[in-house]
Structures are given as structure tokens and as C-alpha cells.
Coordinates of C-alpha atoms in Angstrom, one line a residue:
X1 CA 217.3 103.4 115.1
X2 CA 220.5 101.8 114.0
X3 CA 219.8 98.8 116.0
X4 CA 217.0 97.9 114.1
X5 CA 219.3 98.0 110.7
X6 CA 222.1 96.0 112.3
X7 CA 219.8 93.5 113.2
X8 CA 218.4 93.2 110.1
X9 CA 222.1 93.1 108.6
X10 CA 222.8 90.0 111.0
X11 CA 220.3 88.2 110.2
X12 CA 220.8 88.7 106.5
X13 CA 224.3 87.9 106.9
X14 CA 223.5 84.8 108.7
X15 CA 220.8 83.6 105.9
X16 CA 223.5 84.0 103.1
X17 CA 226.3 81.9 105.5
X18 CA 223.7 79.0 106.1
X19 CA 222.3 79.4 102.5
X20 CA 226.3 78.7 101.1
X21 CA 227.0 76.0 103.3
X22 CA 223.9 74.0 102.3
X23 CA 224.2 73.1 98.4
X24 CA 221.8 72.9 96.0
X25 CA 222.9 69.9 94.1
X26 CA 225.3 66.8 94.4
X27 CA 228.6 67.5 92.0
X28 CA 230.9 64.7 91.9
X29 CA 233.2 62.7 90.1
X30 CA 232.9 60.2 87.4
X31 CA 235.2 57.9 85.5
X32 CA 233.2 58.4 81.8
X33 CA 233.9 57.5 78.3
X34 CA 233.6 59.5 74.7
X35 CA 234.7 58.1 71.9
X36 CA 235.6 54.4 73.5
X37 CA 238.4 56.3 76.0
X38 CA 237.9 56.7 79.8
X39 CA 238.4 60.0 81.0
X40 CA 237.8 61.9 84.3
X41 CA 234.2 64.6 84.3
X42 CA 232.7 66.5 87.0
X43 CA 229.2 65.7 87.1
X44 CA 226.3 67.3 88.4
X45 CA 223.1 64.8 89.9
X46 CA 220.0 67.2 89.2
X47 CA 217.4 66.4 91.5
X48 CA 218.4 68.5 94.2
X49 CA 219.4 68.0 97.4
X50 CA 216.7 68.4 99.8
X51 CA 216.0 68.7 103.9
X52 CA 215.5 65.5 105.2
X53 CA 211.9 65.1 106.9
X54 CA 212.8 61.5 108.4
X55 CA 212.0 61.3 112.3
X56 CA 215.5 62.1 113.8
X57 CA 217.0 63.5 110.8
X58 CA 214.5 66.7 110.1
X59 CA 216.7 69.2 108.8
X60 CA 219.7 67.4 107.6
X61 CA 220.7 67.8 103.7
X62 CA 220.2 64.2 101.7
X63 CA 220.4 63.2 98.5
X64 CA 218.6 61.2 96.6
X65 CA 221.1 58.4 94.5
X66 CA 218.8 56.6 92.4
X67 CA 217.8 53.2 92.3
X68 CA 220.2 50.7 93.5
X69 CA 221.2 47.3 92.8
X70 CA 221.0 44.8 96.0
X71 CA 224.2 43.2 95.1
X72 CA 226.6 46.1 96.3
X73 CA 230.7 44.9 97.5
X74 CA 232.9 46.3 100.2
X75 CA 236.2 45.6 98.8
X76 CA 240.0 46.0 100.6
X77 CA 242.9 47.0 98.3
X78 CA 246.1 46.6 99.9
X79 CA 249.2 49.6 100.3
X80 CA 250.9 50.1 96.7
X81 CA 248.1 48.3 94.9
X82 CA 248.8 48.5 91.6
X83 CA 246.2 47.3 89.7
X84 CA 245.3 46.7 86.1
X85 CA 243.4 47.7 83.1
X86 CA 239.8 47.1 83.5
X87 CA 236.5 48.8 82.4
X88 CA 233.8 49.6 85.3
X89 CA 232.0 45.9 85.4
X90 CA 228.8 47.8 85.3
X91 CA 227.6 51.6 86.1
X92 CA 227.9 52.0 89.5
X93 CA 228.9 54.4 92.9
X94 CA 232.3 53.6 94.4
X95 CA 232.6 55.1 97.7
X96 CA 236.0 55.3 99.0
X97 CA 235.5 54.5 102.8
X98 CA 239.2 55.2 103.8
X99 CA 242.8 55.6 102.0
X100 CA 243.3 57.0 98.9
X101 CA 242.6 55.4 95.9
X102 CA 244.6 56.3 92.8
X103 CA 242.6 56.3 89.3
X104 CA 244.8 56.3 85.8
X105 CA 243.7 56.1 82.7
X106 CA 246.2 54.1 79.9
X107 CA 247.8 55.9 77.1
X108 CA 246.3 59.5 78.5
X109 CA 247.3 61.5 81.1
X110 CA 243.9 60.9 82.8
X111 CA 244.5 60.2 86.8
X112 CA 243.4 61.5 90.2
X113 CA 243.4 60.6 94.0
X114 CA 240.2 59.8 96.0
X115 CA 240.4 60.3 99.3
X116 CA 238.3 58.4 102.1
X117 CA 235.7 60.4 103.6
X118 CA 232.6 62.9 102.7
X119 CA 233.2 63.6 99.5
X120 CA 234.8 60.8 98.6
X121 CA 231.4 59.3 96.3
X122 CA 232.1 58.5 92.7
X123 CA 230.6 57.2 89.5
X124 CA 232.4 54.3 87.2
X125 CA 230.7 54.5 84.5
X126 CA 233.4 53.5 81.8
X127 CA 232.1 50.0 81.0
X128 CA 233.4 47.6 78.3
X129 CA 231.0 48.7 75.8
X130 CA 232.0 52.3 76.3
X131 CA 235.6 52.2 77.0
X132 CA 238.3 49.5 75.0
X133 CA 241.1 49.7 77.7
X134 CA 239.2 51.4 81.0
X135 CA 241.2 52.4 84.1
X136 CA 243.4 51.5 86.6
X137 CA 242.9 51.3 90.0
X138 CA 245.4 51.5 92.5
X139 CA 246.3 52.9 95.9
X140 CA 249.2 54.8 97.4
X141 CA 251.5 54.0 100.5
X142 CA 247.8 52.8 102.6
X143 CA 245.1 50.7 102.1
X144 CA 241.8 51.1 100.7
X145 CA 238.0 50.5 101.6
X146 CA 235.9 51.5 99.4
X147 CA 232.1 50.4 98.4
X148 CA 230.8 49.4 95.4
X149 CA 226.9 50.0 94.8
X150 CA 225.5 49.5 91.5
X151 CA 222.8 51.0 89.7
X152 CA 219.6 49.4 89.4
X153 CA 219.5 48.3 85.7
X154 CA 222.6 50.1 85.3
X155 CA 220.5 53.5 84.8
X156 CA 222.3 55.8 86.0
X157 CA 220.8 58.6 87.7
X158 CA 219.8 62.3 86.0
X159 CA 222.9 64.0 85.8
X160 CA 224.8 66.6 83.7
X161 CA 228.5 67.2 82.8
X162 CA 229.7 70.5 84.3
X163 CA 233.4 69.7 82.1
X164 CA 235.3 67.5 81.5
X165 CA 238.3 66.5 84.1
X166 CA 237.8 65.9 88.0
X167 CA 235.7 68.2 90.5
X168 CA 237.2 70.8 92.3
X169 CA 237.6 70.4 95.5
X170 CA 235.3 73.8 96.1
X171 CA 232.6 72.4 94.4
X172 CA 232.5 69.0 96.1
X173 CA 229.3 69.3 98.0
X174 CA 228.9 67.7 101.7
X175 CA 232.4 69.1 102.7

């Protein structure tokens, strides 16, 4: 008799461990402006993340990222980059491949390391007519790959600010 109630506990328990290791929704990153200043938010795309359905991939999480410009860069930055003032060039995903990246902004105390891997994806989206001065790019003691992929128009996908400041690393998804 207990059997049958600590089978049905296991499998609960295993639908709530699989249910919290597959998120919901894409939170990530993005280098913003309000009121012509860049400044660091967590963002939230909202179309959801969904199960793949692709021959070979049924079952894997994806993401939808919106439309996408062709005319994405893979760019090097080399150890103890230190880079200069510059606003986004347009609104666009930076993926940071490997390294870490590091991301000030002037005259704040705005910055924050991206490292290279899963939930390394971002959003620069602090372009000239938002922000005066932008942000600074640099790296630390390592180099830097990272991707640039624009937007498609610049629209940026459906999205919504969870706060302002950088995302936790507990509510990166794709971990």
C-alpha cells in the first residue's frame, strides 16, 4: 500500500526537478538607455521557450530570437583591451563565444563581466540616438570572441524589463 504512495511521490518529485531545470522564458542581459544614459537591465524575451520538434533535436529547449539581420560579425578583442566610448552601432545580440568581456559605462558606476559560454547572450541596445556617451568595451587578462548579430530592422524582439541592473546568475536560463 505504501508502495503505491511512494511511487507516486517519485514521480512527482521527478516532474517538479525536470519542470525547474527547463525555463519558461529567456532572461538576459541588455546594455539599455533612459533618459540618453546606458545602463545595465535584466530583460525578459516573452515568447517562450519551447520543445524543439526539429528531426534530431525533438525535445531540446529553443528559443526563438527574432528576426535577424544577414550581416552579423565575429570579432577578436585582444587581452587587456581597453576600449572606448561608443554607443551600440545598431540593436543587436552580442554573444560572447569565449573570455570575458568587461562592459562600463562612463561617468556611472554601470559595469559587469560577460563570460564565454551558455549564458553568455546579450542585447546592445544603447545606440546613438538613445545614449550620448554609450559604453565601453573591454576585456580582462584573456582574449575575446564574441558575435555580433543584429536585429532585422533593428526591432528588437518582445521583451520586458524585470529591473534595472544585470541578471542574476540564478535567473540566467540555459545554465
Amino acid at each position: 500500500m505504501y508502495s503505491q504512495y511512494l511511487l507516486s511521490l517519485a514521480v512527482l518529485t521527478a516532474n517538479l526537478v525536470s519542470a525547474s531545470r527547463n525555463p519558461t522564458y529567456f532572461n538576459l542581459t541588455a546594455i539599455s538607455a533612459v533618459n540618453n544614459v546606458s545602463l545595465f537591465q535584466c530583460w525578459q524575451l516573452t515568447t517562450p521557450i519551447t520543445s524543439s520538434a526539429q528531426n534530431g533535436l525533438s525535445g531540446s529547449m529553443v528559443q526563438q530570437l527574432g528576426a535577424l539581420n544577414g550581416n552579423a560579425t565575429y570579432g577578436y578583442l585582444p587581452a587587456n583591451f581597453p576600449g572606448a566610448n561608443h554607443p551600440a552601432p545598431g540593436n543587436q545580440y552580442v554573444v560572447v563565444l569565449s573570455g570575458k568581456m568587461r562592459v562600463t559605462v562612463p561617468n556611472t558606476t554601470e559595469r559587469a563581466i560577460f563570460t564565454g559560454g551558455a549564458n553568455s547572450v546579450i542585447i546592445a541596445a544603447d545606440t546613438a540616438d538613445k545614449s550620448i556617451i554609450g559604453h565601453v568595451t573591454g576585456t580582462l587578462d584573456e582574449p575575446v570572441a564574441a558575435l555580433q548579430i543584429p536585429f532585422l530592422n533593428g526591432q528588437i524582439p518582445p521583451y520586458k524589463v524585470l529591473y534595472n541592473g544585470t541578471c542574476k546568475s540564478r535567473e540566467l536560463n540555459f545554465c
